[in-house]
Every structure is written in C-alpha cells, then in structure tokens.
Amino acid sequence: MRIIFSNFFLILLISFQLPLTGLKAQTALTEAHIQKLNLLQDSLASYSDSTVSVNDDVERMAYNATFIKKLVSALKTPHSFQYGFDSLVNNVSILTAPNQSFRIITWSVPFKDGSYKFYGTIQLATKDGSLKLIPLNDDSKNFSDDNLITNQKKWYGARYYEMIPVTYPGKNPYYVLLGWKGNDDKTTKKVIEVLSFDKENAIFGKSIFEVKNKAANKNRIVFEYNKQNSMTLTFDKQVNLIVFDHLAPYEANMEGNPAYYVSDSSFDGYSISYQRLYFKENVELRNEATSLDELYSTPRKATTLFQKGRH
C-alpha cells in the first residue's frame, strides 16, 4: 500500500518543463482567488490532521493521497505562490527563498512501527502565475550511503524548518536546509541538507562540509540519536553559524550505536562560507534552545546576503 501511494504522489505532481531562470513572483492574487484558497486550505488542514491522527497505516496513506490531490488542486490556482497556507503549519513546512524565486513544501506521514515517509515539492515562481513544480520522491529507504548527491527523484526525505541561502559574486547560490527526519522506534535523525538547481533538476547534496580530522568534505550531515533525546539544530544569524548539540553515547561501551547517543550539553557548529562550511568545536549557543527544537519550528528569515534574480 505504501508503494502504491508513493507512486501515486509522483503521478499527481506532474513536472512541467522547468527553466530555472530567477523569476520574482508577481503579487496578483485576486480576492476571488484568496477566497477559493481559504476554502481549499480548510479542507487541506482537515485531511492533514487526519493523516497524523488516525491509527491505521492504510487509512493514513488514504488521507495523505487525498491531501496531495487537494494540494495540487490548490496550487493550480493562479498566483498560488503568494498564498501562505498558514493553517497547515502544524503538519506542513513551507520555506520560501528570500528572493521569492521558489518555495519548498515538505511534510511527513508517521507509521505504527515508528518509521516515517516524507513528501514534498518545490514550487517555482512564475511571472504569469502558472504552476511549475518539482515533485520530491523520498527514496531514502534505498540509500546505501547517506552521503550521496542526488536529485528530486532520489530525495533524502526530511521536513525542513529552516533555509539559509549562501551566495558568492559570479557563482550560483545554494541553499542550506535544516530538517527533521524522524527514523524509527529507537532513534531520531536530523539533517543539514544542501539544495541547488541544475536546469530542471533540484540537486541535493554538495561537497562543502568540513569533517573533523578528515581530508574529504561530506555532501550532507546526518545526526542520529536516541528517540527520547532532544537535539538542537539551528542557525545563529548573529554569528553566521549553524549550531548543533554534540552527541555522545551515554554508555562508553556503546560507541557507534546511535540508540545510545544523546546531547552532552556542549555544542559544535558550521561557519558559513561559499566554498566550504567550516567545522567549529565547542561553540557558544547564543539563542537558547526551545521546546520547538525537537519539532519543526516556524521558518525564520536568514540574513545571509542574497543576489536577486537568480536561483
């Protein structure tokens, strides 16, 4: 049943030809369109809540399939890019690029065994308000290596809660995404992902993460830790630093077993630069951790400078 609805999602989110020129969306939502989207949003919120609250996995996938149909219908409304879908915030994350060229919509479906399936799409802004999507297919169950560079067809699924644009004069920008990945009944995962664009493709992963005592950079960073533990992963815009809990086993003989890894009250980080993200040990967390750290949090605007008109 999961496979059927996963493919169903890809069939529904038909990908158009996607020239990735940096187009800033036009604010042309009419009052009639807003009223229509308000009604559709109410229905979407109901199906999204049901997807999370029902106990049967088959029912979850059925509600999720209906949610996808209704979401695509809503997004087909002219200039829907300008509509926030604020009522979905409990279950769905929507992050918009600072230059308004695209937004990424992600959510998860939980299963009784403690695992999750992730869903998402990238909506591109268009001058005429028409719909252009890059659907994302969560293929992480088939990943033999979580360090692979992939595209939208083999997405390392997650629910993203923060976007950090990284730019450099004369270079194409990329976007660092912080996300919650869930995992299973024993451990939780969080991820630092990188999104860039190559023509009609969304590219996930980039060799920019410095690793302590390693010669080669990593393409993405994945944290895995005890499910009962809460982990901070956030962007401190005051110092341009991604800050995260240092994880360590609470029993010394469990080195390498993520189910025994918890936060040890110290923090590490990544300093943002274009060519490479530099690893920093024992950094100070300037913004106090909150109860949202283990959830998804609301999107916050990054202050990283951005070149307008480009992906």
JSON list of N, CA and C in Angstrom, two decimals, residues 162-217:
[
{"chain": "A", "resi": 162, "resn": "GLU", "atom": "N", "xyz": [14.22, 25.27, 8.30]},
{"chain": "A", "resi": 162, "resn": "GLU", "atom": "CA", "xyz": [14.99, 26.50, 8.16]},
{"chain": "A", "resi": 162, "resn": "GLU", "atom": "C", "xyz": [15.79, 26.46, 6.86]},
{"chain": "A", "resi": 163, "resn": "MET", "atom": "N", "xyz": [15.87, 27.61, 6.19]},
{"chain": "A", "resi": 163, "resn": "MET", "atom": "CA", "xyz": [16.60, 27.74, 4.93]},
{"chain": "A", "resi": 163, "resn": "MET", "atom": "C", "xyz": [17.63, 28.85, 5.07]},
{"chain": "A", "resi": 164, "resn": "ILE", "atom": "N", "xyz": [18.88, 28.56, 4.65]},
{"chain": "A", "resi": 164, "resn": "ILE", "atom": "CA", "xyz": [19.96, 29.53, 4.71]},
{"chain": "A", "resi": 164, "resn": "ILE", "atom": "C", "xyz": [20.55, 29.67, 3.31]},
{"chain": "A", "resi": 165, "resn": "PRO", "atom": "N", "xyz": [20.29, 30.77, 2.60]},
{"chain": "A", "resi": 165, "resn": "PRO", "atom": "CA", "xyz": [20.88, 30.95, 1.27]},
{"chain": "A", "resi": 165, "resn": "PRO", "atom": "C", "xyz": [22.35, 31.32, 1.38]},
{"chain": "A", "resi": 166, "resn": "VAL", "atom": "N", "xyz": [23.17, 30.75, 0.52]},
{"chain": "A", "resi": 166, "resn": "VAL", "atom": "CA", "xyz": [24.60, 31.03, 0.51]},
{"chain": "A", "resi": 166, "resn": "VAL", "atom": "C", "xyz": [24.98, 31.50, -0.89]},
{"chain": "A", "resi": 167, "resn": "THR", "atom": "N", "xyz": [25.53, 32.70, -0.99]},
{"chain": "A", "resi": 167, "resn": "THR", "atom": "CA", "xyz": [25.83, 33.29, -2.29]},
{"chain": "A", "resi": 167, "resn": "THR", "atom": "C", "xyz": [27.27, 33.77, -2.35]},
{"chain": "A", "resi": 168, "resn": "TYR", "atom": "N", "xyz": [27.73, 33.94, -3.59]},
{"chain": "A", "resi": 168, "resn": "TYR", "atom": "CA", "xyz": [29.06, 34.47, -3.84]},
{"chain": "A", "resi": 168, "resn": "TYR", "atom": "C", "xyz": [29.03, 35.15, -5.20]},
{"chain": "A", "resi": 169, "resn": "PRO", "atom": "N", "xyz": [29.65, 36.32, -5.35]},
{"chain": "A", "resi": 169, "resn": "PRO", "atom": "CA", "xyz": [29.59, 37.04, -6.63]},
{"chain": "A", "resi": 169, "resn": "PRO", "atom": "C", "xyz": [30.04, 36.17, -7.79]},
{"chain": "A", "resi": 170, "resn": "GLY", "atom": "N", "xyz": [29.19, 36.11, -8.82]},
{"chain": "A", "resi": 170, "resn": "GLY", "atom": "CA", "xyz": [29.53, 35.36, -10.02]},
{"chain": "A", "resi": 170, "resn": "GLY", "atom": "C", "xyz": [29.28, 33.88, -9.94]},
{"chain": "A", "resi": 171, "resn": "LYS", "atom": "N", "xyz": [28.78, 33.39, -8.81]},
{"chain": "A", "resi": 171, "resn": "LYS", "atom": "CA", "xyz": [28.52, 31.97, -8.62]},
{"chain": "A", "resi": 171, "resn": "LYS", "atom": "C", "xyz": [27.03, 31.73, -8.39]},
{"chain": "A", "resi": 172, "resn": "ASN", "atom": "N", "xyz": [26.57, 30.54, -8.78]},
{"chain": "A", "resi": 172, "resn": "ASN", "atom": "CA", "xyz": [25.18, 30.19, -8.49]},
{"chain": "A", "resi": 172, "resn": "ASN", "atom": "C", "xyz": [25.00, 29.96, -7.00]},
{"chain": "A", "resi": 173, "resn": "PRO", "atom": "N", "xyz": [23.97, 30.51, -6.42]},
{"chain": "A", "resi": 173, "resn": "PRO", "atom": "CA", "xyz": [23.75, 30.30, -4.99]},
{"chain": "A", "resi": 173, "resn": "PRO", "atom": "C", "xyz": [23.34, 28.87, -4.69]},
{"chain": "A", "resi": 174, "resn": "TYR", "atom": "N", "xyz": [23.49, 28.46, -3.45]},
{"chain": "A", "resi": 174, "resn": "TYR", "atom": "CA", "xyz": [22.90, 27.22, -2.97]},
{"chain": "A", "resi": 174, "resn": "TYR", "atom": "C", "xyz": [22.21, 27.50, -1.65]},
{"chain": "A", "resi": 175, "resn": "TYR", "atom": "N", "xyz": [21.44, 26.54, -1.19]},
{"chain": "A", "resi": 175, "resn": "TYR", "atom": "CA", "xyz": [20.60, 26.74, -0.01]},
{"chain": "A", "resi": 175, "resn": "TYR", "atom": "C", "xyz": [20.86, 25.62, 0.98]},
{"chain": "A", "resi": 176, "resn": "VAL", "atom": "N", "xyz": [21.23, 26.00, 2.19]},
{"chain": "A", "resi": 176, "resn": "VAL", "atom": "CA", "xyz": [21.40, 25.03, 3.26]},
{"chain": "A", "resi": 176, "resn": "VAL", "atom": "C", "xyz": [20.06, 24.87, 3.97]},
{"chain": "A", "resi": 177, "resn": "LEU", "atom": "N", "xyz": [19.60, 23.64, 4.08]},
{"chain": "A", "resi": 177, "resn": "LEU", "atom": "CA", "xyz": [18.31, 23.34, 4.69]},
{"chain": "A", "resi": 177, "resn": "LEU", "atom": "C", "xyz": [18.53, 22.54, 5.98]},
{"chain": "A", "resi": 178, "resn": "LEU", "atom": "N", "xyz": [17.88, 22.96, 7.05]},
{"chain": "A", "resi": 178, "resn": "LEU", "atom": "CA", "xyz": [17.90, 22.20, 8.29]},
{"chain": "A", "resi": 178, "resn": "LEU", "atom": "C", "xyz": [16.58, 21.44, 8.39]},
{"chain": "A", "resi": 179, "resn": "GLY", "atom": "N", "xyz": [16.67, 20.13, 8.66]},
{"chain": "A", "resi": 179, "resn": "GLY", "atom": "CA", "xyz": [15.46, 19.33, 8.63]},
{"chain": "A", "resi": 179, "resn": "GLY", "atom": "C", "xyz": [15.39, 18.25, 9.68]},
{"chain": "A", "resi": 180, "resn": "TRP", "atom": "N", "xyz": [14.16, 17.88, 10.00]},
{"chain": "A", "resi": 180, "resn": "TRP", "atom": "CA", "xyz": [13.86, 16.77, 10.90]},
{"chain": "A", "resi": 180, "resn": "TRP", "atom": "C", "xyz": [13.50, 15.56, 10.05]},
{"chain": "A", "resi": 181, "resn": "LYS", "atom": "N", "xyz": [14.10, 14.41, 10.35]},
{"chain": "A", "resi": 181, "resn": "LYS", "atom": "CA", "xyz": [13.88, 13.24, 9.51]},
{"chain": "A", "resi": 181, "resn": "LYS", "atom": "C", "xyz": [13.17, 12.10, 10.20]},
{"chain": "A", "resi": 182, "resn": "GLY", "atom": "N", "xyz": [12.98, 12.20, 11.54]},
{"chain": "A", "resi": 182, "resn": "GLY", "atom": "CA", "xyz": [12.40, 11.05, 12.22]},
{"chain": "A", "resi": 182, "resn": "GLY", "atom": "C", "xyz": [13.32, 9.85, 12.01]},
{"chain": "A", "resi": 183, "resn": "ASN", "atom": "N", "xyz": [12.86, 8.67, 12.14]},
{"chain": "A", "resi": 183, "resn": "ASN", "atom": "CA", "xyz": [13.61, 7.47, 11.74]},
{"chain": "A", "resi": 183, "resn": "ASN", "atom": "C", "xyz": [12.83, 6.22, 12.08]},
{"chain": "A", "resi": 184, "resn": "ASP", "atom": "N", "xyz": [12.95, 5.75, 13.34]},
{"chain": "A", "resi": 184, "resn": "ASP", "atom": "CA", "xyz": [12.24, 4.54, 13.72]},
{"chain": "A", "resi": 184, "resn": "ASP", "atom": "C", "xyz": [11.85, 4.60, 15.19]},
{"chain": "A", "resi": 185, "resn": "ASP", "atom": "N", "xyz": [11.55, 3.44, 15.79]},
{"chain": "A", "resi": 185, "resn": "ASP", "atom": "CA", "xyz": [11.07, 3.44, 17.17]},
{"chain": "A", "resi": 185, "resn": "ASP", "atom": "C", "xyz": [12.19, 3.60, 18.19]},
{"chain": "A", "resi": 186, "resn": "LYS", "atom": "N", "xyz": [13.46, 3.64, 17.75]},
{"chain": "A", "resi": 186, "resn": "LYS", "atom": "CA", "xyz": [14.59, 3.74, 18.67]},
{"chain": "A", "resi": 186, "resn": "LYS", "atom": "C", "xyz": [15.37, 5.05, 18.51]},
{"chain": "A", "resi": 187, "resn": "THR", "atom": "N", "xyz": [15.48, 5.55, 17.29]},
{"chain": "A", "resi": 187, "resn": "THR", "atom": "CA", "xyz": [16.30, 6.74, 17.05]},
{"chain": "A", "resi": 187, "resn": "THR", "atom": "C", "xyz": [15.57, 7.77, 16.22]},
{"chain": "A", "resi": 188, "resn": "THR", "atom": "N", "xyz": [16.04, 9.00, 16.32]},
{"chain": "A", "resi": 188, "resn": "THR", "atom": "CA", "xyz": [15.58, 10.12, 15.51]},
{"chain": "A", "resi": 188, "resn": "THR", "atom": "C", "xyz": [16.76, 10.66, 14.71]},
{"chain": "A", "resi": 189, "resn": "LYS", "atom": "N", "xyz": [16.46, 11.22, 13.54]},
{"chain": "A", "resi": 189, "resn": "LYS", "atom": "CA", "xyz": [17.50, 11.82, 12.72]},
{"chain": "A", "resi": 189, "resn": "LYS", "atom": "C", "xyz": [17.16, 13.29, 12.44]},
{"chain": "A", "resi": 190, "resn": "LYS", "atom": "N", "xyz": [18.19, 14.10, 12.36]},
{"chain": "A", "resi": 190, "resn": "LYS", "atom": "CA", "xyz": [18.10, 15.44, 11.79]},
{"chain": "A", "resi": 190, "resn": "LYS", "atom": "C", "xyz": [19.16, 15.55, 10.71]},
{"chain": "A", "resi": 191, "resn": "VAL", "atom": "N", "xyz": [18.98, 16.49, 9.80]},
{"chain": "A", "resi": 191, "resn": "VAL", "atom": "CA", "xyz": [19.87, 16.57, 8.65]},
{"chain": "A", "resi": 191, "resn": "VAL", "atom": "C", "xyz": [20.19, 18.02, 8.30]},
{"chain": "A", "resi": 192, "resn": "ILE", "atom": "N", "xyz": [21.43, 18.25, 7.89]},
{"chain": "A", "resi": 192, "resn": "ILE", "atom": "CA", "xyz": [21.81, 19.51, 7.24]},
{"chain": "A", "resi": 192, "resn": "ILE", "atom": "C", "xyz": [21.97, 19.16, 5.77]},
{"chain": "A", "resi": 193, "resn": "GLU", "atom": "N", "xyz": [21.06, 19.65, 4.95]},
{"chain": "A", "resi": 193, "resn": "GLU", "atom": "CA", "xyz": [21.00, 19.32, 3.53]},
{"chain": "A", "resi": 193, "resn": "GLU", "atom": "C", "xyz": [21.40, 20.54, 2.71]},
{"chain": "A", "resi": 194, "resn": "VAL", "atom": "N", "xyz": [21.81, 20.31, 1.47]},
{"chain": "A", "resi": 194, "resn": "VAL", "atom": "CA", "xyz": [22.12, 21.40, 0.55]},
{"chain": "A", "resi": 194, "resn": "VAL", "atom": "C", "xyz": [21.28, 21.24, -0.70]},
{"chain": "A", "resi": 195, "resn": "LEU", "atom": "N", "xyz": [20.59, 22.31, -1.08]},
{"chain": "A", "resi": 195, "resn": "LEU", "atom": "CA", "xyz": [19.77, 22.33, -2.29]},
{"chain": "A", "resi": 195, "resn": "LEU", "atom": "C", "xyz": [20.36, 23.32, -3.28]},
{"chain": "A", "resi": 196, "resn": "SER", "atom": "N", "xyz": [20.53, 22.86, -4.53]},
{"chain": "A", "resi": 196, "resn": "SER", "atom": "CA", "xyz": [20.91, 23.75, -5.63]},
{"chain": "A", "resi": 196, "resn": "SER", "atom": "C", "xyz": [20.10, 23.33, -6.86]},
{"chain": "A", "resi": 197, "resn": "PHE", "atom": "N", "xyz": [20.24, 24.09, -7.94]},
{"chain": "A", "resi": 197, "resn": "PHE", "atom": "CA", "xyz": [19.45, 23.81, -9.13]},
{"chain": "A", "resi": 197, "resn": "PHE", "atom": "C", "xyz": [20.36, 23.66, -10.34]},
{"chain": "A", "resi": 198, "resn": "ASP", "atom": "N", "xyz": [20.02, 22.69, -11.19]},
{"chain": "A", "resi": 198, "resn": "ASP", "atom": "CA", "xyz": [20.71, 22.48, -12.46]},
{"chain": "A", "resi": 198, "resn": "ASP", "atom": "C", "xyz": [19.64, 22.29, -13.53]},
{"chain": "A", "resi": 199, "resn": "LYS", "atom": "N", "xyz": [19.37, 23.37, -14.27]},
{"chain": "A", "resi": 199, "resn": "LYS", "atom": "CA", "xyz": [18.31, 23.38, -15.28]},
{"chain": "A", "resi": 199, "resn": "LYS", "atom": "C", "xyz": [16.99, 22.97, -14.62]},
{"chain": "A", "resi": 200, "resn": "GLU", "atom": "N", "xyz": [16.38, 21.84, -15.05]},
{"chain": "A", "resi": 200, "resn": "GLU", "atom": "CA", "xyz": [15.08, 21.47, -14.49]},
{"chain": "A", "resi": 200, "resn": "GLU", "atom": "C", "xyz": [15.19, 20.57, -13.27]},
{"chain": "A", "resi": 201, "resn": "ASN", "atom": "N", "xyz": [16.40, 20.35, -12.78]},
{"chain": "A", "resi": 201, "resn": "ASN", "atom": "CA", "xyz": [16.59, 19.44, -11.65]},
{"chain": "A", "resi": 201, "resn": "ASN", "atom": "C", "xyz": [16.92, 20.16, -10.37]},
{"chain": "A", "resi": 202, "resn": "ALA", "atom": "N", "xyz": [16.38, 19.63, -9.27]},
{"chain": "A", "resi": 202, "resn": "ALA", "atom": "CA", "xyz": [16.80, 20.03, -7.93]},
{"chain": "A", "resi": 202, "resn": "ALA", "atom": "C", "xyz": [17.90, 19.08, -7.50]},
{"chain": "A", "resi": 203, "resn": "ILE", "atom": "N", "xyz": [19.04, 19.62, -7.09]},
{"chain": "A", "resi": 203, "resn": "ILE", "atom": "CA", "xyz": [20.18, 18.80, -6.70]},
{"chain": "A", "resi": 203, "resn": "ILE", "atom": "C", "xyz": [20.32, 18.86, -5.18]},
{"chain": "A", "resi": 204, "resn": "PHE", "atom": "N", "xyz": [20.38, 17.68, -4.55]},
{"chain": "A", "resi": 204, "resn": "PHE", "atom": "CA", "xyz": [20.52, 17.60, -3.10]},
{"chain": "A", "resi": 204, "resn": "PHE", "atom": "C", "xyz": [21.88, 17.02, -2.74]},
{"chain": "A", "resi": 205, "resn": "GLY", "atom": "N", "xyz": [22.61, 17.77, -1.91]},
{"chain": "A", "resi": 205, "resn": "GLY", "atom": "CA", "xyz": [23.95, 17.37, -1.50]},
{"chain": "A", "resi": 205, "resn": "GLY", "atom": "C", "xyz": [25.00, 18.19, -2.23]},
{"chain": "A", "resi": 206, "resn": "LYS", "atom": "N", "xyz": [26.07, 18.52, -1.52]},
{"chain": "A", "resi": 206, "resn": "LYS", "atom": "CA", "xyz": [27.16, 19.29, -2.11]},
{"chain": "A", "resi": 206, "resn": "LYS", "atom": "C", "xyz": [28.39, 19.11, -1.22]},
{"chain": "A", "resi": 207, "resn": "SER", "atom": "N", "xyz": [29.55, 18.95, -1.85]},
{"chain": "A", "resi": 207, "resn": "SER", "atom": "CA", "xyz": [30.78, 18.66, -1.11]},
{"chain": "A", "resi": 207, "resn": "SER", "atom": "C", "xyz": [31.33, 19.93, -0.46]},
{"chain": "A", "resi": 208, "resn": "ILE", "atom": "N", "xyz": [30.68, 20.33, 0.65]},
{"chain": "A", "resi": 208, "resn": "ILE", "atom": "CA", "xyz": [31.06, 21.59, 1.30]},
{"chain": "A", "resi": 208, "resn": "ILE", "atom": "C", "xyz": [31.28, 21.45, 2.80]},
{"chain": "A", "resi": 209, "resn": "PHE", "atom": "N", "xyz": [30.96, 20.29, 3.39]},
{"chain": "A", "resi": 209, "resn": "PHE", "atom": "CA", "xyz": [31.00, 20.16, 4.85]},
{"chain": "A", "resi": 209, "resn": "PHE", "atom": "C", "xyz": [32.35, 19.63, 5.31]},
{"chain": "A", "resi": 210, "resn": "GLU", "atom": "N", "xyz": [33.10, 20.49, 5.97]},
{"chain": "A", "resi": 210, "resn": "GLU", "atom": "CA", "xyz": [34.36, 20.05, 6.56]},
{"chain": "A", "resi": 210, "resn": "GLU", "atom": "C", "xyz": [34.06, 19.06, 7.69]},
{"chain": "A", "resi": 211, "resn": "VAL", "atom": "N", "xyz": [34.87, 18.00, 7.77]},
{"chain": "A", "resi": 211, "resn": "VAL", "atom": "CA", "xyz": [34.71, 16.99, 8.81]},
{"chain": "A", "resi": 211, "resn": "VAL", "atom": "C", "xyz": [35.99, 16.93, 9.63]},
{"chain": "A", "resi": 212, "resn": "LYS", "atom": "N", "xyz": [35.84, 16.92, 10.94]},
{"chain": "A", "resi": 212, "resn": "LYS", "atom": "CA", "xyz": [36.99, 16.90, 11.84]},
{"chain": "A", "resi": 212, "resn": "LYS", "atom": "C", "xyz": [37.91, 15.73, 11.53]},
{"chain": "A", "resi": 213, "resn": "ASN", "atom": "N", "xyz": [39.20, 16.03, 11.36]},
{"chain": "A", "resi": 213, "resn": "ASN", "atom": "CA", "xyz": [40.25, 15.03, 11.14]},
{"chain": "A", "resi": 213, "resn": "ASN", "atom": "C", "xyz": [40.05, 14.19, 9.88]},
{"chain": "A", "resi": 214, "resn": "LYS", "atom": "N", "xyz": [39.28, 14.71, 8.92]},
{"chain": "A", "resi": 214, "resn": "LYS", "atom": "CA", "xyz": [39.08, 14.01, 7.65]},
{"chain": "A", "resi": 214, "resn": "LYS", "atom": "C", "xyz": [39.52, 14.90, 6.50]},
{"chain": "A", "resi": 215, "resn": "ALA", "atom": "N", "xyz": [40.11, 14.29, 5.48]},
{"chain": "A", "resi": 215, "resn": "ALA", "atom": "CA", "xyz": [40.61, 15.06, 4.35]},
{"chain": "A", "resi": 215, "resn": "ALA", "atom": "C", "xyz": [39.48, 15.47, 3.42]},
{"chain": "A", "resi": 216, "resn": "ALA", "atom": "N", "xyz": [38.49, 14.59, 3.24]},
{"chain": "A", "resi": 216, "resn": "ALA", "atom": "CA", "xyz": [37.42, 14.85, 2.27]},
{"chain": "A", "resi": 216, "resn": "ALA", "atom": "C", "xyz": [36.22, 15.51, 2.94]},
{"chain": "A", "resi": 217, "resn": "ASN", "atom": "N", "xyz": [35.59, 16.44, 2.22]},
{"chain": "A", "resi": 217, "resn": "ASN", "atom": "CA", "xyz": [34.34, 17.03, 2.68]},
{"chain": "A", "resi": 217, "resn": "ASN", "atom": "C", "xyz": [33.20, 16.04, 2.56]}
]
